Amino acid sequence: MAIQPIQGASPFLKTEMTETKQAVTPNEAQQNFASFLKESLNGVSQAQAKSADMTNKLILGENVDLHQVLIAGQKASVTMQLTMEVRNKAVEAYQEIMRMQM
């Protein structure tokens, strides 16, 4: 049985380093942020779908390792928890901005 290396915790943690950055217009920043959110949510959705698929295969008696099913379930759970925490922080930041006096 081959041991698989540990993958990154989440697609949220992927970052790219660049040596020099050009000024980004507000419209480009908005599009980049929107695409980042979309990719991140797709990653969460894929993790949940994989977990559900593996669980169904296990229930139907197909040849699936129990520990792989449990790992997929935990990955889906952790990515969902991370997504919820990011959402909570974003809402909290928005509320704080709305309370600011100008």
mmCIF file of N, CA and C in Angstrom:
data_model
loop_
_atom_site.group_PDB
_atom_site.id
_atom_site.type_symbol
_atom_site.label_atom_id
_atom_site.label_comp_id
_atom_site.label_asym_id
_atom_site.label_seq_id
_atom_site.Cartn_x
_atom_site.Cartn_y
_atom_site.Cartn_z
ATOM 1 N N MET A 1 0.850 -1.167 0.000
ATOM 2 C CA MET A 1 0.000 0.000 0.000
ATOM 3 C C MET A 1 0.898 1.232 0.000
ATOM 4 N N ALA A 2 0.688 2.102 -0.970
ATOM 5 C CA ALA A 2 1.492 3.308 -1.090
ATOM 6 C C ALA A 2 0.951 4.391 -0.166
ATOM 7 N N ILE A 3 1.839 5.126 0.444
ATOM 8 C CA ILE A 3 1.453 6.238 1.303
ATOM 9 C C ILE A 3 1.474 7.508 0.474
ATOM 10 N N GLN A 4 0.351 8.220 0.490
ATOM 11 C CA GLN A 4 0.247 9.444 -0.283
ATOM 12 C C GLN A 4 0.746 10.615 0.541
ATOM 13 N N PRO A 5 1.446 11.570 -0.093
ATOM 14 C CA PRO A 5 1.929 12.738 0.653
ATOM 15 C C PRO A 5 0.765 13.623 1.084
ATOM 16 N N ILE A 6 0.963 14.361 2.147
ATOM 17 C CA ILE A 6 -0.061 15.276 2.647
ATOM 18 C C ILE A 6 -0.184 16.454 1.696
ATOM 19 N N GLN A 7 -1.403 16.742 1.304
ATOM 20 C CA GLN A 7 -1.681 17.856 0.408
ATOM 21 C C GLN A 7 -1.882 19.119 1.235
ATOM 22 N N GLY A 8 -1.992 20.250 0.559
ATOM 23 C CA GLY A 8 -2.265 21.515 1.230
ATOM 24 C C GLY A 8 -3.598 21.469 1.961
ATOM 25 N N ALA A 9 -3.750 22.263 3.004
ATOM 26 C CA ALA A 9 -4.949 22.245 3.828
ATOM 27 C C ALA A 9 -6.177 22.713 3.062
ATOM 28 N N SER A 10 -5.997 23.616 2.145
ATOM 29 C CA SER A 10 -7.160 24.177 1.492
ATOM 30 C C SER A 10 -6.750 24.956 0.246
ATOM 31 N N PRO A 11 -7.636 25.061 -0.730
ATOM 32 C CA PRO A 11 -7.321 25.921 -1.869
ATOM 33 C C PRO A 11 -7.242 27.382 -1.479
ATOM 34 N N PHE A 12 -7.771 27.727 -0.288
ATOM 35 C CA PHE A 12 -7.696 29.103 0.182
ATOM 36 C C PHE A 12 -6.269 29.529 0.467
ATOM 37 N N LEU A 13 -5.403 28.583 0.762
ATOM 38 C CA LEU A 13 -4.068 28.927 1.209
ATOM 39 C C LEU A 13 -3.067 29.068 0.070
ATOM 40 N N LYS A 14 -3.489 28.844 -1.147
ATOM 41 C CA LYS A 14 -2.590 28.969 -2.287
ATOM 42 C C LYS A 14 -2.333 30.439 -2.588
ATOM 43 N N THR A 15 -1.085 30.806 -2.649
ATOM 44 C CA THR A 15 -0.738 32.179 -2.992
ATOM 45 C C THR A 15 0.368 32.162 -4.020
ATOM 46 N N GLU A 16 0.434 33.209 -4.773
ATOM 47 C CA GLU A 16 1.478 33.341 -5.773
ATOM 48 C C GLU A 16 2.344 34.530 -5.416
ATOM 49 N N MET A 17 3.646 34.337 -5.488
ATOM 50 C CA MET A 17 4.586 35.416 -5.209
ATOM 51 C C MET A 17 5.064 35.978 -6.547
ATOM 52 N N THR A 18 5.044 37.274 -6.667
ATOM 53 C CA THR A 18 5.568 37.924 -7.854
ATOM 54 C C THR A 18 6.599 38.947 -7.419
ATOM 55 N N GLU A 19 7.615 39.129 -8.240
ATOM 56 C CA GLU A 19 8.693 40.045 -7.889
ATOM 57 C C GLU A 19 8.248 41.500 -7.974
ATOM 58 N N THR A 20 7.592 41.855 -9.059
ATOM 59 C CA THR A 20 7.119 43.231 -9.208
ATOM 60 C C THR A 20 5.646 43.190 -9.553
ATOM 61 N N LYS A 21 4.924 44.131 -8.988
ATOM 62 C CA LYS A 21 3.489 44.211 -9.274
ATOM 63 C C LYS A 21 3.175 45.570 -9.873
ATOM 64 N N GLN A 22 2.344 45.556 -10.857
ATOM 65 C CA GLN A 22 1.858 46.778 -11.477
ATOM 66 C C GLN A 22 0.666 47.272 -10.661
ATOM 67 N N ALA A 23 0.355 48.530 -10.811
ATOM 68 C CA ALA A 23 -0.822 49.074 -10.143
ATOM 69 C C ALA A 23 -2.064 48.385 -10.706
ATOM 70 N N VAL A 24 -2.965 48.013 -9.812
ATOM 71 C CA VAL A 24 -4.179 47.309 -10.212
ATOM 72 C C VAL A 24 -5.356 48.272 -10.092
ATOM 73 N N THR A 25 -6.138 48.317 -11.136
ATOM 74 C CA THR A 25 -7.307 49.188 -11.110
ATOM 75 C C THR A 25 -8.375 48.565 -10.207
ATOM 76 N N PRO A 26 -9.283 49.376 -9.678
ATOM 77 C CA PRO A 26 -10.347 48.828 -8.829
ATOM 78 C C PRO A 26 -11.181 47.759 -9.543
ATOM 79 N N ASN A 27 -11.412 47.937 -10.833
ATOM 80 C CA ASN A 27 -12.193 46.960 -11.582
ATOM 81 C C ASN A 27 -11.448 45.627 -11.671
ATOM 82 N N GLU A 28 -10.138 45.676 -11.924
ATOM 83 C CA GLU A 28 -9.339 44.449 -11.978
ATOM 84 C C GLU A 28 -9.292 43.770 -10.621
ATOM 85 N N ALA A 29 -9.145 44.558 -9.568
ATOM 86 C CA ALA A 29 -9.112 44.000 -8.215
ATOM 87 C C ALA A 29 -10.425 43.303 -7.893
ATOM 88 N N GLN A 30 -11.530 43.902 -8.307
ATOM 89 C CA GLN A 30 -12.843 43.318 -8.062
ATOM 90 C C GLN A 30 -12.980 41.996 -8.812
ATOM 91 N N GLN A 31 -12.516 41.964 -10.059
ATOM 92 C CA GLN A 31 -12.588 40.741 -10.849
ATOM 93 C C GLN A 31 -11.681 39.659 -10.265
ATOM 94 N N ASN A 32 -10.476 40.036 -9.819
ATOM 95 C CA ASN A 32 -9.560 39.066 -9.217
ATOM 96 C C ASN A 32 -10.155 38.485 -7.937
ATOM 97 N N PHE A 33 -10.726 39.335 -7.113
ATOM 98 C CA PHE A 33 -11.328 38.879 -5.865
ATOM 99 C C PHE A 33 -12.509 37.951 -6.140
ATOM 100 N N ALA A 34 -13.340 38.324 -7.113
ATOM 101 C CA ALA A 34 -14.495 37.498 -7.466
ATOM 102 C C ALA A 34 -14.056 36.134 -7.989
ATOM 103 N N SER A 35 -13.016 36.107 -8.826
ATOM 104 C CA SER A 35 -12.550 34.819 -9.348
ATOM 105 C C SER A 35 -11.914 33.982 -8.241
ATOM 106 N N PHE A 36 -11.215 34.622 -7.299
ATOM 107 C CA PHE A 36 -10.641 33.906 -6.159
ATOM 108 C C PHE A 36 -11.750 33.262 -5.328
ATOM 109 N N LEU A 37 -12.804 34.017 -5.034
ATOM 110 C CA LEU A 37 -13.913 33.468 -4.258
ATOM 111 C C LEU A 37 -14.590 32.318 -4.991
ATOM 112 N N LYS A 38 -14.776 32.491 -6.287
ATOM 113 C CA LYS A 38 -15.432 31.442 -7.074
ATOM 114 C C LYS A 38 -14.610 30.159 -7.068
ATOM 115 N N GLU A 39 -13.303 30.267 -7.271
ATOM 116 C CA GLU A 39 -12.434 29.098 -7.261
ATOM 117 C C GLU A 39 -12.425 28.433 -5.893
ATOM 118 N N SER A 40 -12.403 29.237 -4.853
ATOM 119 C CA SER A 40 -12.386 28.697 -3.493
ATOM 120 C C SER A 40 -13.673 27.944 -3.185
ATOM 121 N N LEU A 41 -14.801 28.526 -3.555
ATOM 122 C CA LEU A 41 -16.079 27.861 -3.303
ATOM 123 C C LEU A 41 -16.231 26.603 -4.150
ATOM 124 N N ASN A 42 -15.683 26.624 -5.353
ATOM 125 C CA ASN A 42 -15.694 25.410 -6.173
ATOM 126 C C ASN A 42 -14.868 24.306 -5.520
ATOM 127 N N GLY A 43 -13.745 24.681 -4.902
ATOM 128 C CA GLY A 43 -12.918 23.700 -4.192
ATOM 129 C C GLY A 43 -13.658 23.082 -3.019
ATOM 130 N N VAL A 44 -14.397 23.890 -2.282
ATOM 131 C CA VAL A 44 -15.201 23.384 -1.163
ATOM 132 C C VAL A 44 -16.279 22.444 -1.688
ATOM 133 N N SER A 45 -16.935 22.855 -2.754
ATOM 134 C CA SER A 45 -17.987 22.035 -3.350
ATOM 135 C C SER A 45 -17.439 20.691 -3.841
ATOM 136 N N GLN A 46 -16.264 20.710 -4.455
ATOM 137 C CA GLN A 46 -15.653 19.467 -4.936
ATOM 138 C C GLN A 46 -15.285 18.545 -3.779
ATOM 139 N N ALA A 47 -14.779 19.111 -2.683
ATOM 140 C CA ALA A 47 -14.424 18.298 -1.520
ATOM 141 C C ALA A 47 -15.666 17.632 -0.935
ATOM 142 N N GLN A 48 -16.766 18.365 -0.868
ATOM 143 C CA GLN A 48 -18.002 17.791 -0.344
ATOM 144 C C GLN A 48 -18.560 16.728 -1.282
ATOM 145 N N ALA A 49 -18.487 16.972 -2.576
ATOM 146 C CA ALA A 49 -18.981 15.993 -3.549
ATOM 147 C C ALA A 49 -18.158 14.714 -3.495
ATOM 148 N N LYS A 50 -16.844 14.851 -3.369
ATOM 149 C CA LYS A 50 -15.971 13.675 -3.277
ATOM 150 C C LYS A 50 -16.285 12.874 -2.026
ATOM 151 N N SER A 51 -16.484 13.576 -0.908
ATOM 152 C CA SER A 51 -16.819 12.911 0.344
ATOM 153 C C SER A 51 -18.138 12.155 0.223
ATOM 154 N N ALA A 52 -19.144 12.807 -0.346
ATOM 155 C CA ALA A 52 -20.449 12.170 -0.505
ATOM 156 C C ALA A 52 -20.356 10.959 -1.431
ATOM 157 N N ASP A 53 -19.592 11.081 -2.513
ATOM 158 C CA ASP A 53 -19.428 9.986 -3.460
ATOM 159 C C ASP A 53 -18.746 8.786 -2.803
ATOM 160 N N MET A 54 -17.682 9.054 -2.058
ATOM 161 C CA MET A 54 -16.968 7.957 -1.396
ATOM 162 C C MET A 54 -17.832 7.298 -0.323
ATOM 163 N N THR A 55 -18.616 8.094 0.386
ATOM 164 C CA THR A 55 -19.515 7.541 1.401
ATOM 165 C C THR A 55 -20.571 6.656 0.758
ATOM 166 N N ASN A 56 -21.139 7.110 -0.348
ATOM 167 C CA ASN A 56 -22.132 6.295 -1.056
ATOM 168 C C ASN A 56 -21.533 4.987 -1.564
ATOM 169 N N LYS A 57 -20.301 5.040 -2.078
ATOM 170 C CA LYS A 57 -19.635 3.820 -2.538
ATOM 171 C C LYS A 57 -19.427 2.853 -1.383
ATOM 172 N N LEU A 58 -19.063 3.375 -0.223
ATOM 173 C CA LEU A 58 -18.864 2.527 0.948
ATOM 174 C C LEU A 58 -20.177 1.884 1.376
ATOM 175 N N ILE A 59 -21.249 2.660 1.366
ATOM 176 C CA ILE A 59 -22.565 2.150 1.758
ATOM 177 C C ILE A 59 -23.034 1.063 0.800
ATOM 178 N N LEU A 60 -22.749 1.229 -0.484
ATOM 179 C CA LEU A 60 -23.173 0.254 -1.493
ATOM 180 C C LEU A 60 -22.288 -0.982 -1.525
ATOM 181 N N GLY A 61 -21.233 -0.988 -0.715
ATOM 182 C CA GLY A 61 -20.387 -2.168 -0.614
ATOM 183 C C GLY A 61 -19.281 -2.236 -1.647
ATOM 184 N N GLU A 62 -19.013 -1.138 -2.324
ATOM 185 C CA GLU A 62 -17.926 -1.132 -3.296
ATOM 186 C C GLU A 62 -16.588 -1.160 -2.577
ATOM 187 N N ASN A 63 -15.544 -1.469 -3.297
ATOM 188 C CA ASN A 63 -14.211 -1.606 -2.710
ATOM 189 C C ASN A 63 -13.592 -0.215 -2.477
ATOM 190 N N VAL A 64 -13.861 0.346 -1.298
ATOM 191 C CA VAL A 64 -13.344 1.652 -0.915
ATOM 192 C C VAL A 64 -12.753 1.517 0.482
ATOM 193 N N ASP A 65 -11.554 2.066 0.667
ATOM 194 C CA ASP A 65 -10.927 2.007 1.985
ATOM 195 C C ASP A 65 -11.684 2.910 2.950
ATOM 196 N N LEU A 66 -11.980 2.373 4.115
ATOM 197 C CA LEU A 66 -12.717 3.130 5.125
ATOM 198 C C LEU A 66 -11.951 4.382 5.541
ATOM 199 N N HIS A 67 -10.635 4.246 5.699
ATOM 200 C CA HIS A 67 -9.869 5.414 6.144
ATOM 201 C C HIS A 67 -9.856 6.512 5.083
ATOM 202 N N GLN A 68 -9.900 6.159 3.812
ATOM 203 C CA GLN A 68 -9.964 7.171 2.755
ATOM 204 C C GLN A 68 -11.306 7.904 2.786
ATOM 205 N N VAL A 69 -12.373 7.172 3.098
ATOM 206 C CA VAL A 69 -13.695 7.793 3.212
ATOM 207 C C VAL A 69 -13.707 8.774 4.373
ATOM 208 N N LEU A 70 -13.142 8.364 5.503
ATOM 209 C CA LEU A 70 -13.094 9.239 6.673
ATOM 210 C C LEU A 70 -12.225 10.466 6.428
ATOM 211 N N ILE A 71 -11.107 10.278 5.747
ATOM 212 C CA ILE A 71 -10.228 11.414 5.433
ATOM 213 C C ILE A 71 -10.939 12.394 4.509
ATOM 214 N N ALA A 72 -11.624 11.879 3.495
ATOM 215 C CA ALA A 72 -12.368 12.762 2.576
ATOM 216 C C ALA A 72 -13.454 13.522 3.327
ATOM 217 N N GLY A 73 -14.121 12.859 4.266
ATOM 218 C CA GLY A 73 -15.147 13.524 5.063
ATOM 219 C C GLY A 73 -14.566 14.628 5.927
ATOM 220 N N GLN A 74 -13.407 14.374 6.518
ATOM 221 C CA GLN A 74 -12.772 15.392 7.354
ATOM 222 C C GLN A 74 -12.260 16.561 6.519
ATOM 223 N N LYS A 75 -11.729 16.275 5.328
ATOM 224 C CA LYS A 75 -11.292 17.362 4.444
ATOM 225 C C LYS A 75 -12.468 18.259 4.083
ATOM 226 N N ALA A 76 -13.596 17.643 3.755
ATOM 227 C CA ALA A 76 -14.787 18.419 3.414
ATOM 228 C C ALA A 76 -15.242 19.251 4.613
ATOM 229 N N SER A 77 -15.186 18.650 5.787
ATOM 230 C CA SER A 77 -15.597 19.362 6.996
ATOM 231 C C SER A 77 -14.683 20.546 7.293
ATOM 232 N N VAL A 78 -13.378 20.336 7.187
ATOM 233 C CA VAL A 78 -12.417 21.404 7.479
ATOM 234 C C VAL A 78 -12.534 22.538 6.468
ATOM 235 N N THR A 79 -12.685 22.211 5.196
ATOM 236 C CA THR A 79 -12.810 23.274 4.188
ATOM 237 C C THR A 79 -14.099 24.061 4.389
ATOM 238 N N MET A 80 -15.176 23.385 4.807
ATOM 239 C CA MET A 80 -16.424 24.094 5.065
ATOM 240 C C MET A 80 -16.287 24.991 6.298
ATOM 241 N N GLN A 81 -15.634 24.515 7.334
ATOM 242 C CA GLN A 81 -15.419 25.334 8.528
ATOM 243 C C GLN A 81 -14.575 26.558 8.202
ATOM 244 N N LEU A 82 -13.539 26.370 7.395
ATOM 245 C CA LEU A 82 -12.700 27.490 6.993
ATOM 246 C C LEU A 82 -13.499 28.508 6.184
ATOM 247 N N THR A 83 -14.327 28.024 5.288
ATOM 248 C CA THR A 83 -15.171 28.910 4.489
ATOM 249 C C THR A 83 -16.106 29.720 5.381
ATOM 250 N N MET A 84 -16.694 29.069 6.361
ATOM 251 C CA MET A 84 -17.607 29.768 7.267
ATOM 252 C C MET A 84 -16.870 30.814 8.100
ATOM 253 N N GLU A 85 -15.654 30.513 8.538
ATOM 254 C CA GLU A 85 -14.881 31.481 9.312
ATOM 255 C C GLU A 85 -14.474 32.680 8.462
ATOM 256 N N VAL A 86 -14.111 32.436 7.219
ATOM 257 C CA VAL A 86 -13.765 33.542 6.316
ATOM 258 C C VAL A 86 -14.995 34.411 6.084
ATOM 259 N N ARG A 87 -16.141 33.770 5.883
ATOM 260 C CA ARG A 87 -17.392 34.526 5.712
ATOM 261 C C ARG A 87 -17.702 35.353 6.949
ATOM 262 N N ASN A 88 -17.565 34.751 8.121
ATOM 263 C CA ASN A 88 -17.842 35.474 9.365
ATOM 264 C C ASN A 88 -16.933 36.682 9.516
ATOM 265 N N LYS A 89 -15.656 36.514 9.189
ATOM 266 C CA LYS A 89 -14.710 37.634 9.293
ATOM 267 C C LYS A 89 -15.049 38.727 8.286
ATOM 268 N N ALA A 90 -15.464 38.353 7.096
ATOM 269 C CA ALA A 90 -15.830 39.349 6.080
ATOM 270 C C ALA A 90 -17.064 40.131 6.523
ATOM 271 N N VAL A 91 -18.053 39.446 7.065
ATOM 272 C CA VAL A 91 -19.260 40.120 7.548
ATOM 273 C C VAL A 91 -18.913 41.032 8.725
ATOM 274 N N GLU A 92 -18.070 40.542 9.602
ATOM 275 C CA GLU A 92 -17.641 41.339 10.751
ATOM 276 C C GLU A 92 -16.908 42.604 10.298
ATOM 277 N N ALA A 93 -16.033 42.477 9.312
ATOM 278 C CA ALA A 93 -15.309 43.642 8.784
ATOM 279 C C ALA A 93 -16.271 44.627 8.134
ATOM 280 N N TYR A 94 -17.233 44.116 7.375
ATOM 281 C CA TYR A 94 -18.235 44.982 6.747
ATOM 282 C C TYR A 94 -19.028 45.743 7.803
ATOM 283 N N GLN A 95 -19.450 45.045 8.852
ATOM 284 C CA GLN A 95 -20.217 45.695 9.916
ATOM 285 C C GLN A 95 -19.380 46.767 10.619
ATOM 286 N N GLU A 96 -18.105 46.487 10.817
ATOM 287 C CA GLU A 96 -17.218 47.467 11.451
ATOM 288 C C GLU A 96 -17.073 48.716 10.575
ATOM 289 N N ILE A 97 -16.945 48.521 9.283
ATOM 290 C CA ILE A 97 -16.844 49.663 8.356
ATOM 291 C C ILE A 97 -18.130 50.473 8.383
ATOM 292 N N MET A 98 -19.269 49.793 8.433
ATOM 293 C CA MET A 98 -20.554 50.501 8.449
ATOM 294 C C MET A 98 -20.747 51.296 9.746
ATOM 295 N N ARG A 99 -20.110 50.889 10.837
ATOM 296 C CA ARG A 99 -20.223 51.612 12.105
ATOM 297 C C ARG A 99 -19.303 52.830 12.173
ATOM 298 N N MET A 100 -18.338 52.910 11.270
ATOM 299 C CA MET A 100 -17.402 54.035 11.293
ATOM 300 C C MET A 100 -18.128 55.337 10.981
ATOM 301 N N GLN A 101 -17.728 56.381 11.696
ATOM 302 C CA GLN A 101 -18.294 57.700 11.429
ATOM 303 C C GLN A 101 -17.352 58.472 10.520
ATOM 304 N N MET A 102 -17.939 59.222 9.628
ATOM 305 C CA MET A 102 -17.118 59.999 8.706
ATOM 306 C C MET A 102 -17.208 61.459 9.024
#
